[in-house]
CSV table of C-alpha atoms (C1' of nucleotides) in Angstrom, one decimal:
chain,number,residue,atom,x,y,z
A,1,MET,CA,-141.9,99.1,285.3
A,2,GLU,CA,-142.1,97.9,288.9
A,3,MET,CA,-145.1,99.9,290.7
A,4,VAL,CA,-144.2,98.5,294.5
A,5,THR,CA,-144.7,101.4,296.9
A,6,SER,CA,-142.8,102.1,300.3
A,7,ALA,CA,-145.8,101.5,302.1
A,8,ASP,CA,-147.1,98.0,300.6
A,9,ASN,CA,-143.4,96.7,300.9
A,10,GLN,CA,-144.1,97.2,304.5
A,11,GLN,CA,-146.7,95.7,304.7
A,12,ILE,CA,-145.0,92.8,303.2
A,13,GLU,CA,-141.9,92.7,305.5
A,14,THR,CA,-144.8,93.1,308.6
A,15,ALA,CA,-146.3,90.1,306.8
A,16,LYS,CA,-143.2,87.9,306.8
A,17,LYS,CA,-142.1,88.8,310.2
A,18,LEU,CA,-145.3,88.3,311.6
A,19,LYS,CA,-145.3,85.1,309.8
A,20,LYS,CA,-142.3,83.6,311.6
A,21,MET,CA,-143.2,84.2,315.0
A,22,PHE,CA,-146.2,83.0,315.0
A,23,GLY,CA,-144.6,79.8,314.6
A,24,HIS,CA,-143.7,80.3,318.6
A,25,ILE,CA,-146.8,82.4,319.9
A,26,ASP,CA,-149.3,79.7,318.8
A,27,TYR,CA,-152.1,79.5,320.6
A,28,LYS,CA,-152.0,75.4,320.3
A,29,ASN,CA,-148.4,75.4,321.9
A,30,PRO,CA,-148.0,74.9,325.3
A,31,PRO,CA,-147.6,78.5,328.1
A,32,GLU,CA,-143.7,77.6,328.0
A,33,MET,CA,-143.5,78.1,324.2
A,34,CYS,CA,-145.0,81.8,323.9
A,35,PRO,CA,-142.3,84.5,325.0
A,36,VAL,CA,-144.8,86.9,324.5
A,37,ARG,CA,-147.5,85.5,327.1
A,38,ASP,CA,-144.5,84.1,330.0
A,39,VAL,CA,-141.6,86.8,329.2
A,40,LEU,CA,-142.9,89.5,327.7
A,41,SER,CA,-145.7,89.8,330.3
A,42,LEU,CA,-143.3,90.8,333.0
A,43,ALA,CA,-141.2,93.0,330.2
A,44,SER,CA,-143.8,95.2,329.4
A,45,ASP,CA,-146.1,95.5,332.6
A,46,LYS,CA,-146.2,99.3,333.0
A,47,TRP,CA,-144.2,99.7,336.0
A,48,SER,CA,-141.4,97.3,334.8
A,49,ILE,CA,-140.9,99.7,331.9
A,50,LEU,CA,-140.7,102.9,334.0
A,51,ILE,CA,-138.4,101.0,336.6
A,52,ILE,CA,-136.3,99.9,333.5
A,53,LEU,CA,-136.1,103.1,332.0
A,54,TYR,CA,-135.1,104.8,334.9
A,55,LEU,CA,-132.0,102.9,335.5
A,56,GLY,CA,-130.9,103.1,331.8
A,57,PHE,CA,-131.2,106.6,332.9
A,58,PHE,CA,-129.3,107.2,336.5
A,59,PRO,CA,-126.8,103.6,335.9
A,60,VAL,CA,-127.2,103.0,339.7
A,61,LEU,CA,-130.0,103.2,342.0
A,62,ARG,CA,-131.6,102.7,345.2
A,63,PHE,CA,-134.5,101.0,346.6
A,64,ASN,CA,-136.1,104.8,347.9
A,65,LYS,CA,-134.8,106.9,344.6
A,66,LEU,CA,-136.9,104.3,342.2
A,67,LYS,CA,-140.0,104.4,344.2
A,68,LYS,CA,-139.7,108.4,344.4
A,69,TYR,CA,-138.8,108.1,340.5
A,70,VAL,CA,-141.6,105.6,339.8
A,71,TYR,CA,-144.2,107.9,340.8
A,72,GLY,CA,-146.9,106.3,342.3
A,73,ILE,CA,-145.6,102.4,342.5
A,74,SER,CA,-145.7,101.1,346.5
A,75,ASN,CA,-143.8,99.3,348.3
A,76,LYS,CA,-144.9,95.8,348.1
A,77,VAL,CA,-145.4,95.8,344.1
A,78,LEU,CA,-141.9,98.0,343.9
A,79,SER,CA,-140.3,95.4,345.3
A,80,GLU,CA,-141.8,92.8,343.7
A,81,ARG,CA,-140.8,93.5,340.1
A,82,LEU,CA,-137.8,94.3,341.4
A,83,LYS,CA,-137.0,90.3,342.6
A,84,ALA,CA,-138.8,89.6,338.8
A,85,LEU,CA,-136.7,91.6,336.9
A,86,GLU,CA,-133.7,90.3,338.9
A,87,SER,CA,-134.7,87.2,338.7
A,88,ASP,CA,-134.9,87.4,335.0
A,89,GLY,CA,-131.8,89.0,334.2
A,90,TYR,CA,-133.1,92.6,333.8
A,91,LEU,CA,-131.2,94.0,336.6
A,92,THR,CA,-128.4,93.2,339.3
A,93,ARG,CA,-129.2,93.7,343.1
A,94,ARG,CA,-126.4,95.0,345.2
A,95,MET,CA,-126.7,94.8,349.0
A,96,TYR,CA,-123.7,96.5,351.3
A,97,ALA,CA,-123.8,95.4,355.5
A,98,GLU,CA,-123.2,98.9,356.6
A,99,VAL,CA,-125.6,100.6,358.7
A,100,PRO,CA,-127.7,101.9,358.0
A,101,ILE,CA,-127.9,99.2,354.9
A,102,ARG,CA,-127.4,100.1,351.2
A,103,VAL,CA,-128.3,98.9,348.2
A,104,GLU,CA,-128.2,99.3,344.8
A,105,TYR,CA,-129.9,98.1,341.4
A,106,ARG,CA,-128.5,98.6,338.6
A,107,LEU,CA,-129.3,96.8,334.8
A,108,THR,CA,-127.3,93.8,333.6
A,109,ASN,CA,-125.8,93.9,329.7
A,110,PHE,CA,-129.1,92.3,328.8
A,111,GLY,CA,-131.3,94.9,331.2
A,112,LYS,CA,-129.7,97.1,328.9
A,113,ASN,CA,-129.9,95.6,325.8
A,114,TYR,CA,-133.8,95.5,326.2
A,115,VAL,CA,-133.8,99.2,327.4
A,116,ASP,CA,-132.8,100.3,323.7
A,117,LYS,CA,-136.4,98.0,322.2
A,118,LEU,CA,-137.9,99.9,325.3
A,119,ILE,CA,-137.0,103.3,324.2
A,120,GLU,CA,-138.0,102.7,320.3
A,121,LEU,CA,-141.0,101.9,321.7
A,122,THR,CA,-141.5,105.0,324.1
A,123,GLU,CA,-140.2,107.3,321.8
A,124,TRP,CA,-143.1,106.2,319.0
A,125,MET,CA,-145.6,106.4,321.9
A,126,GLN,CA,-144.2,109.6,323.3
A,127,ILE,CA,-145.1,111.2,319.6
A,128,ASN,CA,-148.3,109.3,319.4
A,129,SER,CA,-150.1,109.3,322.4
A,130,PRO,CA,-152.0,112.7,321.5
A,131,LYS,CA,-153.2,111.0,318.8
A,132,VAL,CA,-154.4,108.5,321.0
A,133,LEU,CA,-156.1,110.6,323.0
A,134,LYS,CA,-157.3,112.3,320.7
A,135,ASN,CA,-159.1,108.8,320.2
A,136,LYS,CA,-159.9,108.5,323.1
A,137,LYS,CA,-162.3,111.8,323.5
A,138,LYS,CA,-163.9,112.0,319.8
A,139,PHE,CA,-164.7,107.9,321.4
A,140,GLN,CA,-166.7,109.0,324.2
A,141,VAL,CA,-168.8,112.2,322.3
A,142,LYS,CA,-169.8,109.3,320.4
B,1,MET,CA,-107.7,109.0,316.1
B,2,GLU,CA,-110.2,108.1,318.2
B,3,MET,CA,-111.4,104.9,320.3
B,4,VAL,CA,-115.3,105.1,320.3
B,5,THR,CA,-116.9,101.4,320.1
B,6,SER,CA,-120.0,101.2,318.4
B,7,ALA,CA,-121.3,99.9,322.0
B,8,ASP,CA,-120.0,103.5,323.6
B,9,ASN,CA,-121.9,105.3,320.6
B,10,GLN,CA,-125.1,103.4,321.2
B,11,GLN,CA,-124.5,104.0,325.1
B,12,ILE,CA,-124.1,108.0,324.1
B,13,GLU,CA,-127.4,107.4,321.7
B,14,THR,CA,-129.8,105.8,324.3
B,15,ALA,CA,-128.7,108.4,327.2
B,16,LYS,CA,-129.6,111.5,324.7
B,17,LYS,CA,-133.1,109.9,323.5
B,18,LEU,CA,-133.5,109.1,327.6
B,19,LYS,CA,-132.8,112.6,328.8
B,20,LYS,CA,-135.3,114.0,326.0
B,21,MET,CA,-138.0,111.2,327.2
B,22,PHE,CA,-138.0,112.2,330.8
B,23,GLY,CA,-139.0,115.3,330.1
B,24,HIS,CA,-142.1,114.2,330.0
B,25,ILE,CA,-142.7,110.8,332.0
B,26,ASP,CA,-141.0,112.6,334.9
B,27,TYR,CA,-142.8,111.7,338.3
B,28,LYS,CA,-143.4,115.5,338.9
B,29,ASN,CA,-146.2,115.2,335.8
B,30,PRO,CA,-149.5,114.9,336.2
B,31,PRO,CA,-150.0,111.1,335.2
B,32,GLU,CA,-152.2,113.2,331.7
B,33,MET,CA,-148.6,114.0,330.7
B,34,CYS,CA,-146.7,110.5,331.0
B,35,PRO,CA,-147.4,108.1,328.2
B,36,VAL,CA,-146.2,105.2,329.8
B,37,ARG,CA,-148.7,104.9,332.4
B,38,ASP,CA,-151.7,106.2,330.7
B,39,VAL,CA,-151.0,104.9,326.6
B,40,LEU,CA,-148.6,102.7,326.6
B,41,SER,CA,-150.4,100.5,329.8
B,42,LEU,CA,-152.9,99.5,327.4
B,43,ALA,CA,-151.1,99.0,324.6
B,44,SER,CA,-148.5,97.2,325.9
B,45,ASP,CA,-150.2,94.7,328.2
B,46,LYS,CA,-150.1,91.5,327.3
B,47,TRP,CA,-153.6,90.7,326.4
B,48,SER,CA,-153.3,93.6,323.8
B,49,ILE,CA,-150.1,92.9,322.3
B,50,LEU,CA,-151.3,89.4,321.5
B,51,ILE,CA,-154.4,90.7,319.9
B,52,ILE,CA,-152.5,93.0,317.9
B,53,LEU,CA,-150.3,91.1,317.2
B,54,TYR,CA,-153.1,87.9,315.7
B,55,LEU,CA,-155.0,91.2,313.7
B,56,GLY,CA,-151.8,92.3,312.2
B,57,PHE,CA,-151.6,89.0,311.1
B,58,PHE,CA,-155.3,88.0,309.9
B,59,PRO,CA,-156.8,91.3,308.6
B,60,VAL,CA,-160.1,90.4,310.0
B,61,LEU,CA,-160.9,88.7,312.8
B,62,ARG,CA,-164.2,87.7,314.8
B,63,PHE,CA,-164.6,88.1,318.1
B,64,ASN,CA,-164.5,84.2,318.8
B,65,LYS,CA,-161.6,83.3,316.4
B,66,LEU,CA,-159.3,86.2,318.2
B,67,LYS,CA,-160.8,84.3,321.6
B,68,LYS,CA,-159.6,80.7,319.7
B,69,TYR,CA,-156.3,82.2,318.7
B,70,VAL,CA,-155.4,84.6,321.4
B,71,TYR,CA,-155.2,81.6,323.9
B,72,GLY,CA,-156.3,81.6,327.6
B,73,ILE,CA,-157.8,84.7,327.7
B,74,SER,CA,-161.5,85.1,328.4
B,75,ASN,CA,-164.4,86.6,327.4
B,76,LYS,CA,-164.9,89.2,329.9
B,77,VAL,CA,-161.2,90.5,329.5
B,78,LEU,CA,-161.6,90.2,325.5
B,79,SER,CA,-164.3,92.4,324.9
B,80,GLU,CA,-162.8,94.5,327.5
B,81,ARG,CA,-159.7,95.4,325.9
B,82,LEU,CA,-161.2,95.0,322.3
B,83,LYS,CA,-163.6,98.1,323.1
B,84,ALA,CA,-160.1,100.0,324.7
B,85,LEU,CA,-158.1,99.3,321.6
B,86,GLU,CA,-161.0,100.3,319.2
B,87,SER,CA,-161.3,103.7,321.3
B,88,ASP,CA,-157.6,104.2,321.6
B,89,GLY,CA,-158.0,104.3,318.4
B,90,TYR,CA,-155.5,100.9,317.0
B,91,LEU,CA,-158.6,98.9,315.8
B,92,THR,CA,-162.4,99.4,314.6
B,93,ARG,CA,-165.5,97.0,315.3
B,94,ARG,CA,-167.7,96.9,312.7
B,95,MET,CA,-171.2,95.3,313.5
B,96,TYR,CA,-173.8,93.5,310.4
B,97,ALA,CA,-177.1,93.1,311.8
B,98,GLU,CA,-177.2,89.3,310.5
B,99,VAL,CA,-178.8,86.5,311.9
B,100,PRO,CA,-176.5,85.3,314.1
B,101,ILE,CA,-175.3,88.8,314.1
B,102,ARG,CA,-171.2,89.2,312.9
B,103,VAL,CA,-168.5,91.3,314.0
B,104,GLU,CA,-165.1,92.1,311.9
B,105,TYR,CA,-162.7,93.2,314.3
B,106,ARG,CA,-159.6,94.8,311.7
B,107,LEU,CA,-156.7,97.0,312.5
B,108,THR,CA,-156.8,100.8,311.6
B,109,ASN,CA,-153.9,102.2,310.0
B,110,PHE,CA,-152.9,103.4,313.2
B,111,GLY,CA,-152.9,100.0,314.6
B,112,LYS,CA,-150.8,99.0,311.3
B,113,ASN,CA,-148.5,101.1,312.7
B,114,TYR,CA,-148.3,99.9,316.1
B,115,VAL,CA,-147.7,96.8,315.0
B,116,ASP,CA,-144.6,97.5,313.5
B,117,LYS,CA,-143.2,98.8,316.9
B,118,LEU,CA,-144.5,95.5,318.7
B,119,ILE,CA,-142.9,93.4,316.3
B,120,GLU,CA,-140.1,94.8,316.7
B,121,LEU,CA,-140.1,94.3,320.1
B,122,THR,CA,-141.5,90.8,320.1
B,123,GLU,CA,-139.4,89.5,317.7
B,124,TRP,CA,-136.1,90.6,320.1
B,125,MET,CA,-137.8,88.6,322.6
B,126,GLN,CA,-138.8,85.4,321.2
B,127,ILE,CA,-134.2,85.4,320.2
B,128,ASN,CA,-133.8,86.8,323.9
B,129,SER,CA,-136.7,84.7,326.1
B,130,PRO,CA,-134.4,81.7,326.6
B,131,LYS,CA,-131.8,83.5,328.1
B,132,VAL,CA,-134.5,84.6,330.4
B,133,LEU,CA,-135.8,81.5,330.8
B,134,LYS,CA,-132.4,80.4,331.7
B,135,ASN,CA,-131.7,83.2,333.7
B,136,LYS,CA,-135.2,82.4,336.0
B,137,LYS,CA,-134.3,78.7,336.4
B,138,LYS,CA,-130.4,79.6,337.7
B,139,PHE,CA,-132.2,82.0,339.9
B,140,GLN,CA,-134.1,79.9,342.0
B,141,VAL,CA,-131.4,77.6,342.6
B,142,LYS,CA,-129.7,80.6,344.4
C,1,DC,C1',-132.0,102.7,355.1
C,2,DA,C1',-134.5,98.5,352.6
C,3,DG,C1',-137.4,96.1,352.6
C,4,DA,C1',-140.5,92.1,354.6
C,5,DA,C1',-145.0,91.8,357.0
C,6,DT,C1',-149.1,91.7,358.4
C,7,DC,C1',-154.0,93.9,357.5
C,8,DC,C1',-157.5,95.6,354.5
C,9,DC,C1',-159.5,97.3,351.0
C,10,DT,C1',-160.1,97.9,346.3
C,11,DT,C1',-160.0,96.4,341.1
C,12,DT,C1',-158.9,93.0,337.9
C,13,DT,C1',-158.9,88.6,336.4
C,14,DG,C1',-161.1,83.8,335.3
C,15,DA,C1',-165.0,80.4,334.7
C,16,DT,C1',-169.2,79.6,333.5
C,17,DA,C1',-174.5,80.7,333.1
C,18,DC,C1',-177.1,83.3,330.3
C,19,DT,C1',-179.2,86.3,326.4
C,20,DG,C1',-181.0,89.0,322.0
D,1,DC,C1',-172.5,84.7,317.2
D,2,DA,C1',-171.1,88.2,320.2
D,3,DG,C1',-171.5,89.8,324.0
D,4,DT,C1',-173.5,91.1,329.2
D,5,DA,C1',-174.0,89.2,333.6
D,6,DT,C1',-172.1,87.1,337.8
D,7,DC,C1',-169.8,85.5,341.3
D,8,DA,C1',-165.8,83.8,343.4
D,9,DA,C1',-160.0,84.3,343.5
D,10,DA,C1',-156.3,86.7,342.4
D,11,DA,C1',-153.9,90.7,342.3
D,12,DG,C1',-153.0,95.5,343.5
D,13,DG,C1',-153.1,99.5,346.9
D,14,DG,C1',-152.0,102.1,351.0
D,15,DA,C1',-150.8,102.3,355.8
D,16,DT,C1',-148.5,101.2,358.9
D,17,DT,C1',-145.1,98.2,361.8
D,18,DC,C1',-140.8,96.1,362.3
D,19,DT,C1',-136.0,95.0,361.8
D,20,DG,C1',-131.1,94.3,361.1
DNA sequence: CAGAATCCCTTTTGATACTG
DNA sequence: CAGTATCAAAAGGGATTCTG
């Protein structure tokens, strides 16, 4: 008779995955070999997340529309992030030489795959953020 | 006879989830109601991710050990992140009044849950980061 | 309209030195 | 040890101007 709970199994699974992962993100590796540091850092940036989620929802968005949705972002940061996200392959930028000029941003297939991963994370965070805010308050009292 | 591919289904699922989510992260909401902006931004920070992953792998870590693993982090940022992550409920800090002093960090159950979510993201990123690096290079050539 | 460019200011880092 | 203190450098932010 086995006495292994599903929580135990989860722990074991987690440990296994982490072990495999740390072959790659080990601190002794050169920076290029640490995906968290060098790739995820852009993609998990708070502004990038919002940009990508909005582009996941609205298939096509223009600069000023994005700026309106990603509330609080500045021209500068938005245009920087868009360039970086394009360069990393998450989105495409299509320019139409009209007057006035029109520029459309949309996710690549790769970006769409990433959205699915992001959604899992943000859904979890949405469910759990009240818990975090409660923790934060409790901590301030101490 | 239905002609719906699994990719179609995924798209539909994604759209549904995003629609539900944007009730919360809408740009018109005050910042407190936007979990991405206010809660995920700490947790998805590049340093936070590395700290949490290492604490997922090594159940107990001390300050200098963490600093060694989370390669490149400065004293200041590490101690700031540890404070913030403790305050948000991801980890605990235990101090032993010995000489020399000893401080142990470990994940809370909440932090352990978060690790599972993080692993899904970082695993995906690990698989795909070569693609990203290739994109980046191609982009520079243009 | 979609930004790039500029200026200027604030915040966040990063590196190093220092202390209970 | 486990941090804080300090200070210089970088990144972010806001406002405004400019251009095709």
